[in-house]
GROMACS .gro file of C-alpha atoms in nm:
model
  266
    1UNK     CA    1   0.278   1.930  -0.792
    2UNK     CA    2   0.649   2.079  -0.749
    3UNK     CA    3   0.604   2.412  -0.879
    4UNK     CA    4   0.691   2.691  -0.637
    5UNK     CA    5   0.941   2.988  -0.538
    6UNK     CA    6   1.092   2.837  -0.312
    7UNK     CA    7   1.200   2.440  -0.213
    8UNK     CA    8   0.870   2.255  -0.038
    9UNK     CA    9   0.886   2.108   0.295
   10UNK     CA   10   0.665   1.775   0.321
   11UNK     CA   11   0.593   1.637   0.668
   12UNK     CA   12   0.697   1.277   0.648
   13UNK     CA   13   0.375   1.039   0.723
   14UNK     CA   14   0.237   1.372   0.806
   15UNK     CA   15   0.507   1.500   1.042
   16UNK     CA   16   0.574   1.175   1.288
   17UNK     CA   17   0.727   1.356   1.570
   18UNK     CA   18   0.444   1.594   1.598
   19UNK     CA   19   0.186   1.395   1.573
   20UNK     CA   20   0.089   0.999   1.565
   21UNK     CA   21   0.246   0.927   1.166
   22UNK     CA   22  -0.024   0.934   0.936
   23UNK     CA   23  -0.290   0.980   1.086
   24UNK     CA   24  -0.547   1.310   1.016
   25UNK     CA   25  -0.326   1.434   1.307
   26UNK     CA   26   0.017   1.387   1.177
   27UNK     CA   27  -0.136   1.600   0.857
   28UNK     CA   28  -0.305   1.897   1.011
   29UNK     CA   29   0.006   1.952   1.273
   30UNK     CA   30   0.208   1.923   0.981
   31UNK     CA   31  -0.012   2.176   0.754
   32UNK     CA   32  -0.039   2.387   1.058
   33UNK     CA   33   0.311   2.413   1.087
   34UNK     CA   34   0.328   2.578   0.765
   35UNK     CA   35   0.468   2.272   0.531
   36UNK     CA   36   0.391   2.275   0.178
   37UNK     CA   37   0.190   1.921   0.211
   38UNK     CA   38   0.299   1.586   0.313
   39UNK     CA   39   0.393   1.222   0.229
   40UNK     CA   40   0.192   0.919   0.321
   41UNK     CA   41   0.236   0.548   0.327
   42UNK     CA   42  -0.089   0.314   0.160
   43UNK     CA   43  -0.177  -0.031   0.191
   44UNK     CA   44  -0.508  -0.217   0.098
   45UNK     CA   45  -0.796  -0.326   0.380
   46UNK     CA   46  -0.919  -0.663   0.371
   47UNK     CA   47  -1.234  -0.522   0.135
   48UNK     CA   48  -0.990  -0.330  -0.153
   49UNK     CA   49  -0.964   0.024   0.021
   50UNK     CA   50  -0.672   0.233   0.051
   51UNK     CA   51  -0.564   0.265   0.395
   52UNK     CA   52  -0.296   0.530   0.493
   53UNK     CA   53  -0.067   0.262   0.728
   54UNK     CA   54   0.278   0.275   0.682
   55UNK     CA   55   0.345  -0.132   0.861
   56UNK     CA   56   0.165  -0.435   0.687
   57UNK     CA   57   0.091  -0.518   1.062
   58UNK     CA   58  -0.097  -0.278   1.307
   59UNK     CA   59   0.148  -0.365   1.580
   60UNK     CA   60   0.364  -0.057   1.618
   61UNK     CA   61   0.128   0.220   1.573
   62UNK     CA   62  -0.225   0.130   1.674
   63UNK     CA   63  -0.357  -0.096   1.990
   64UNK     CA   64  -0.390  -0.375   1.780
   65UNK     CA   65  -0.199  -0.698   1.651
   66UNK     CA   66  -0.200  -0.854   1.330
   67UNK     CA   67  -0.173  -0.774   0.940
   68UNK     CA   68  -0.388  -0.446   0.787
   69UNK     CA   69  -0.486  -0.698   0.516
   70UNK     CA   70  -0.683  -0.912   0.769
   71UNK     CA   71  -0.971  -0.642   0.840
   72UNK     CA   72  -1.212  -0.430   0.658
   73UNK     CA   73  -1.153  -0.014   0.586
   74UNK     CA   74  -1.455   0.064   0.870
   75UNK     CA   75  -1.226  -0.189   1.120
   76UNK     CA   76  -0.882  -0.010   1.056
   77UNK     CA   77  -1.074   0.284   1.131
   78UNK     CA   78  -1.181   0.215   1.544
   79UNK     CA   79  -0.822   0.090   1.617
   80UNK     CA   80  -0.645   0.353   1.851
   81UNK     CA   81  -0.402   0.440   1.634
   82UNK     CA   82  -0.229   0.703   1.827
   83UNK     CA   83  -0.157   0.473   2.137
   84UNK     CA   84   0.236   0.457   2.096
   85UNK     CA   85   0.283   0.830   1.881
   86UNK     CA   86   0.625   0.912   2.116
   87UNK     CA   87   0.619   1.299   2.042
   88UNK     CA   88   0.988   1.470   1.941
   89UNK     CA   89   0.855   1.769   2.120
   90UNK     CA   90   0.660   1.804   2.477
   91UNK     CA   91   0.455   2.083   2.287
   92UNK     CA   92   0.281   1.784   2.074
   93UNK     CA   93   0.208   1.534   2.320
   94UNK     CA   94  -0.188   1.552   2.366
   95UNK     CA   95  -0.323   1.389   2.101
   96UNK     CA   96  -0.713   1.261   2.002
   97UNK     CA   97  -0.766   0.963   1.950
   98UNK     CA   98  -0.809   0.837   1.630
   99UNK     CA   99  -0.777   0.537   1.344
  100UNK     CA  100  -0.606   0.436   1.043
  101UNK     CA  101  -0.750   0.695   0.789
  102UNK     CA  102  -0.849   0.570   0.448
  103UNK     CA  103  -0.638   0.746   0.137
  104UNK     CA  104  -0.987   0.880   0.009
  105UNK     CA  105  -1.085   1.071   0.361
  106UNK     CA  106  -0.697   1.252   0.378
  107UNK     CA  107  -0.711   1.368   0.037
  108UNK     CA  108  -1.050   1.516   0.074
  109UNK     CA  109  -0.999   1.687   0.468
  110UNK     CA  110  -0.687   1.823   0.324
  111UNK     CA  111  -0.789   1.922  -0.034
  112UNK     CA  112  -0.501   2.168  -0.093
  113UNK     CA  113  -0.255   2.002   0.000
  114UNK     CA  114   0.063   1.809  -0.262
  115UNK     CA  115   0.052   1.464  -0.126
  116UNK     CA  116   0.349   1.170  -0.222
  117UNK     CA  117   0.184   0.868  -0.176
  118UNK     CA  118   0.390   0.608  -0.137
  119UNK     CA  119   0.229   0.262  -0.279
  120UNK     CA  120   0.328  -0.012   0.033
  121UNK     CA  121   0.184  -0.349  -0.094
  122UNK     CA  122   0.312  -0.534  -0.433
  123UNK     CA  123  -0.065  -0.588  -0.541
  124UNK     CA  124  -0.194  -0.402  -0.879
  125UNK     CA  125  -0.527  -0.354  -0.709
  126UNK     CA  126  -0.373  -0.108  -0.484
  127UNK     CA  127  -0.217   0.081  -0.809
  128UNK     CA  128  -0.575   0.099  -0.971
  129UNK     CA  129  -0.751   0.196  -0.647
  130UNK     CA  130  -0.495   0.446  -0.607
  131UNK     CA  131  -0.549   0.555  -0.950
  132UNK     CA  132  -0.970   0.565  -0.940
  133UNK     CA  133  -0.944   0.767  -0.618
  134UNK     CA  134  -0.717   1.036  -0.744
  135UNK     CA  135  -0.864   1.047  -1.086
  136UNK     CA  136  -1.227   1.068  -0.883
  137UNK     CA  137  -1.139   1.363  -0.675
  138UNK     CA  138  -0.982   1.572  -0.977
  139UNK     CA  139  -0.632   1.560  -0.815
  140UNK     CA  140  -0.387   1.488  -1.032
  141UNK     CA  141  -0.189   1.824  -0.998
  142UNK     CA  142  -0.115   1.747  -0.650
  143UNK     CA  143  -0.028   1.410  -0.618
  144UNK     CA  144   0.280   1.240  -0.648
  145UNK     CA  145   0.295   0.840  -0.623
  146UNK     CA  146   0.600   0.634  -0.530
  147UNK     CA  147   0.691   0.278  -0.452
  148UNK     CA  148   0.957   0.028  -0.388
  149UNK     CA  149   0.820  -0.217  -0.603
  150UNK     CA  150   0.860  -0.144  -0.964
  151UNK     CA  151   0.578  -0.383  -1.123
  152UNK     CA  152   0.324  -0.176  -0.904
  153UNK     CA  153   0.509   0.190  -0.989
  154UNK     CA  154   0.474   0.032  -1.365
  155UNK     CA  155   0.104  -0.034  -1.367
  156UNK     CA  156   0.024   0.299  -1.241
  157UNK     CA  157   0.199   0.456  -1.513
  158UNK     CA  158  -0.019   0.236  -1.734
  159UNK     CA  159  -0.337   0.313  -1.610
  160UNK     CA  160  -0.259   0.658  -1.492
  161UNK     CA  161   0.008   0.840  -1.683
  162UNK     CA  162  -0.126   1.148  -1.608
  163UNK     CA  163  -0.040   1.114  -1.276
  164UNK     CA  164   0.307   1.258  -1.160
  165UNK     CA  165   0.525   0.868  -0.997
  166UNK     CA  166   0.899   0.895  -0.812
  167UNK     CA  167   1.175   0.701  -0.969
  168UNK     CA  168   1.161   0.351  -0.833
  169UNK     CA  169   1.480   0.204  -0.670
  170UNK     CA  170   1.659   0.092  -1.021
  171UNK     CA  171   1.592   0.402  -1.220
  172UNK     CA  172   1.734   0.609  -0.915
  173UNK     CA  173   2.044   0.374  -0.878
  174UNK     CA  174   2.044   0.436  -1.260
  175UNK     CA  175   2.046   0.787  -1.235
  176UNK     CA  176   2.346   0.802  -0.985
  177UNK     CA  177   2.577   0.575  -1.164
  178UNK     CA  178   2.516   0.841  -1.437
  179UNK     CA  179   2.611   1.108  -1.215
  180UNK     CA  180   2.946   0.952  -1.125
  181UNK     CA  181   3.049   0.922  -1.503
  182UNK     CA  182   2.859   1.135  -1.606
  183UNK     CA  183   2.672   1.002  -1.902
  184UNK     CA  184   2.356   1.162  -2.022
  185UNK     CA  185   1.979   0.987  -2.060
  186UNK     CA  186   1.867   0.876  -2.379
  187UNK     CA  187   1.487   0.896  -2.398
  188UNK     CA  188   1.217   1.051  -2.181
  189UNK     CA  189   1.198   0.961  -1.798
  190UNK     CA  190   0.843   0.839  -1.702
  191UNK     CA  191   0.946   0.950  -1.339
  192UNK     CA  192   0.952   1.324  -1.224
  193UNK     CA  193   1.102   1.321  -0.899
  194UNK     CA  194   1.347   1.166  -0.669
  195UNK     CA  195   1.242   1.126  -0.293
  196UNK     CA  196   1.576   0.979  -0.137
  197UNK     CA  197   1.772   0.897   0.201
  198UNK     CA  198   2.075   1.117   0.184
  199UNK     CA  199   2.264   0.793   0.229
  200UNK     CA  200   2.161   0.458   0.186
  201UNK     CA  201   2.398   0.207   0.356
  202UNK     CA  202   2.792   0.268   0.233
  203UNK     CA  203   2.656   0.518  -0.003
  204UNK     CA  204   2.612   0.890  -0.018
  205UNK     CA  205   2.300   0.959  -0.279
  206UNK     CA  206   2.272   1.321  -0.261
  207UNK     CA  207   2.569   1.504  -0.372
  208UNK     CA  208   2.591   1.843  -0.571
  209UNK     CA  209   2.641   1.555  -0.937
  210UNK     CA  210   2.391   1.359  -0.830
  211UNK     CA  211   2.135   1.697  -0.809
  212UNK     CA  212   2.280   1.783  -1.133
  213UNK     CA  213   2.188   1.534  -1.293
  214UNK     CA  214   1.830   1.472  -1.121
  215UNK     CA  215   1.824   1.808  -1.268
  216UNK     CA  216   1.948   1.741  -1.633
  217UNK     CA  217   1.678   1.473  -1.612
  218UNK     CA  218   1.414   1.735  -1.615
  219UNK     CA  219   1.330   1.618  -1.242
  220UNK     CA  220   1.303   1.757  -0.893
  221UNK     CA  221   1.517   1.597  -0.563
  222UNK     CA  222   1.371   1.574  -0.210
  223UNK     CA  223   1.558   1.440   0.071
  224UNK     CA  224   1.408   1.166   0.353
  225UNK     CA  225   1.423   1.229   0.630
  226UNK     CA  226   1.552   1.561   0.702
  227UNK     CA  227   1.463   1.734   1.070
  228UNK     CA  228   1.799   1.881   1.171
  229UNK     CA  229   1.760   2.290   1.070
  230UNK     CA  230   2.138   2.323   0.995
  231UNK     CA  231   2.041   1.987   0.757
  232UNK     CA  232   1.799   2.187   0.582
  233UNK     CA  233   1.995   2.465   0.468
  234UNK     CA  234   2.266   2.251   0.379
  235UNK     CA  235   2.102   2.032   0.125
  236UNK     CA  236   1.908   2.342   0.029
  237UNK     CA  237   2.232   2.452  -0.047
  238UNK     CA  238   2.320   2.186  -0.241
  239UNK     CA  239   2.026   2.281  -0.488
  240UNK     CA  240   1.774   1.980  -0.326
  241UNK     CA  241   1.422   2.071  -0.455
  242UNK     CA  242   1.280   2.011  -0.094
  243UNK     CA  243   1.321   1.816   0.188
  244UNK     CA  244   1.060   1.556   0.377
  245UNK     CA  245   1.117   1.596   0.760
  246UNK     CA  246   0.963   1.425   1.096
  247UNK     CA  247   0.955   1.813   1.267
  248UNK     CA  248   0.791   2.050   0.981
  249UNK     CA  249   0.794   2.301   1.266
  250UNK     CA  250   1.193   2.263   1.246
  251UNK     CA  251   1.232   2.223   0.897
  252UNK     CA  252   0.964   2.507   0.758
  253UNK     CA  253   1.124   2.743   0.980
  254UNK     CA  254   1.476   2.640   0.831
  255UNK     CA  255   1.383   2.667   0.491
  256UNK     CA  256   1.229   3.043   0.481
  257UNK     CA  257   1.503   3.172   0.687
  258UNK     CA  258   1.755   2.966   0.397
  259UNK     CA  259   1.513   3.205   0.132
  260UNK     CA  260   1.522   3.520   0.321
  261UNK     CA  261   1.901   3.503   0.329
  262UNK     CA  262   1.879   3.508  -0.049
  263UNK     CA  263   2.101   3.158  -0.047
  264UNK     CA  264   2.084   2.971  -0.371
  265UNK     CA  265   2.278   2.650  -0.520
  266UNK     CA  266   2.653   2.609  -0.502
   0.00000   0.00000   0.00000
């Protein structure tokens, strides 16, 4: 999933200033743009499918109203859901028109592609329909899946241990209070990568320890959301792993220019 020569680029929900966020879209621009793969946000349709919607309500990105729980997986995909895509470039602004994808039809158009999924609702179901469809389409080796809520992250790792998960929000907080002292992990990690903010509120995450120890941990860092080229090479820098942007077409760009140069770690 993370192995490479050089740190990945993921276009965040696809790449949401290029195209309308995660939609089929969002994910070719991305792609296009020469990005290693992308992350994507899943919640469950009123009938049990994975839907790729980042909102529990279809308000802010399609031309409907109301909760993606309330209608079916062949519903979700009619709305408009590239109605309000405001594009970060002129360059992106014509768009087809399209609908909330299910997670089954993104991983199959884009078969090559790593993929962080990040798990959105707090229901199990959504962990073991997560699981099925992976497991069903043979790829394991290029998925990653994440979540805020630990019970869900937990029965993944049940069901699915063979599939690569994020460190929820503890074991992350966890990780950077060991950082600060620093004090080493007892045990194996069932996590194998860190996507963070490079702050979150008062506090700055991603500093040259915290990488360390990420590192230490036998785990790779990406940073959300990165867009700003001079922000690239300077967590690159840093020794980051990879960074998810809105503008792969910035960020891509960034990063092989930060490889050419021959930079590495400080």
């Amino acid at each position: 999933m993370f192995a490479g020569d050089r740190p990945l680029v993921f276009g965040h929900r696809g790449g949401a200033k290029i195209g309308p966020e995660n939609t089929l879209v969002a994910f070719a621009r991305g792609l296009a743009a020469g990005a290693d793969g992308f992350e994507c946000d899943v919640r469950l349709s009123s009938d049990g499918v994975p839907m790729v919607i980042h909102d529990p309500t279809l308000d802010r990105t399609t031309d409907r109203t109301g909760p993606v729980s309330a209608l079916t997986a062949e519903a979700l995909g009619r709305v408009d859901a590239t109605c309000h895509f405001q594009p970060g470039d002129p360059a992106y602004a014509a768009s087809e028109v399209v609908g909330v994808p299910t997670l089954l039809s993104v991983l199959q158009r884009f078969p090559s592609a790593r993929v962080i999924i990040e798990v959105k609702d707090t229901a199990d179901a959504l962990a073991h329909a997560v699981a099925d469809i992976v497991r069903g389409l043979g790829a394991e080796g290029r998925v990653c899946v994440g979540s805020f809520h630990p019970p869900v992250l937990a029965t993944l790792r049940l069901v699915a241990p063979e599939i690569v998960t994020s460190a929820s929000v503890p074991e992350a907080r966890r990780t950077l209070a060991r950082s600060w002292i620093p004090f080493p992990r007892f045990g194996p990690a069932a996590y194998r990568a860190f996507q963070v903010p490079e702050r979150s509120g008062r506090v700055h995450v991603v500093r040259p320890a915290f990488v360390r120890q990420v590192h230490r941990e036998r785990a790779v860092v990406q940073v959300w959301v990165v867009d700003a080229p001079v922000d690239v090479r300077r967590l690159l820098a840093m020794g980051v792993d990879g960074v998810i942007s809105d503008r792969p077409d910035l960020a891509v760009p960034a990063r092989d220019a930060w490889a050419a140069d021959g930079e590495g770690p400080t």
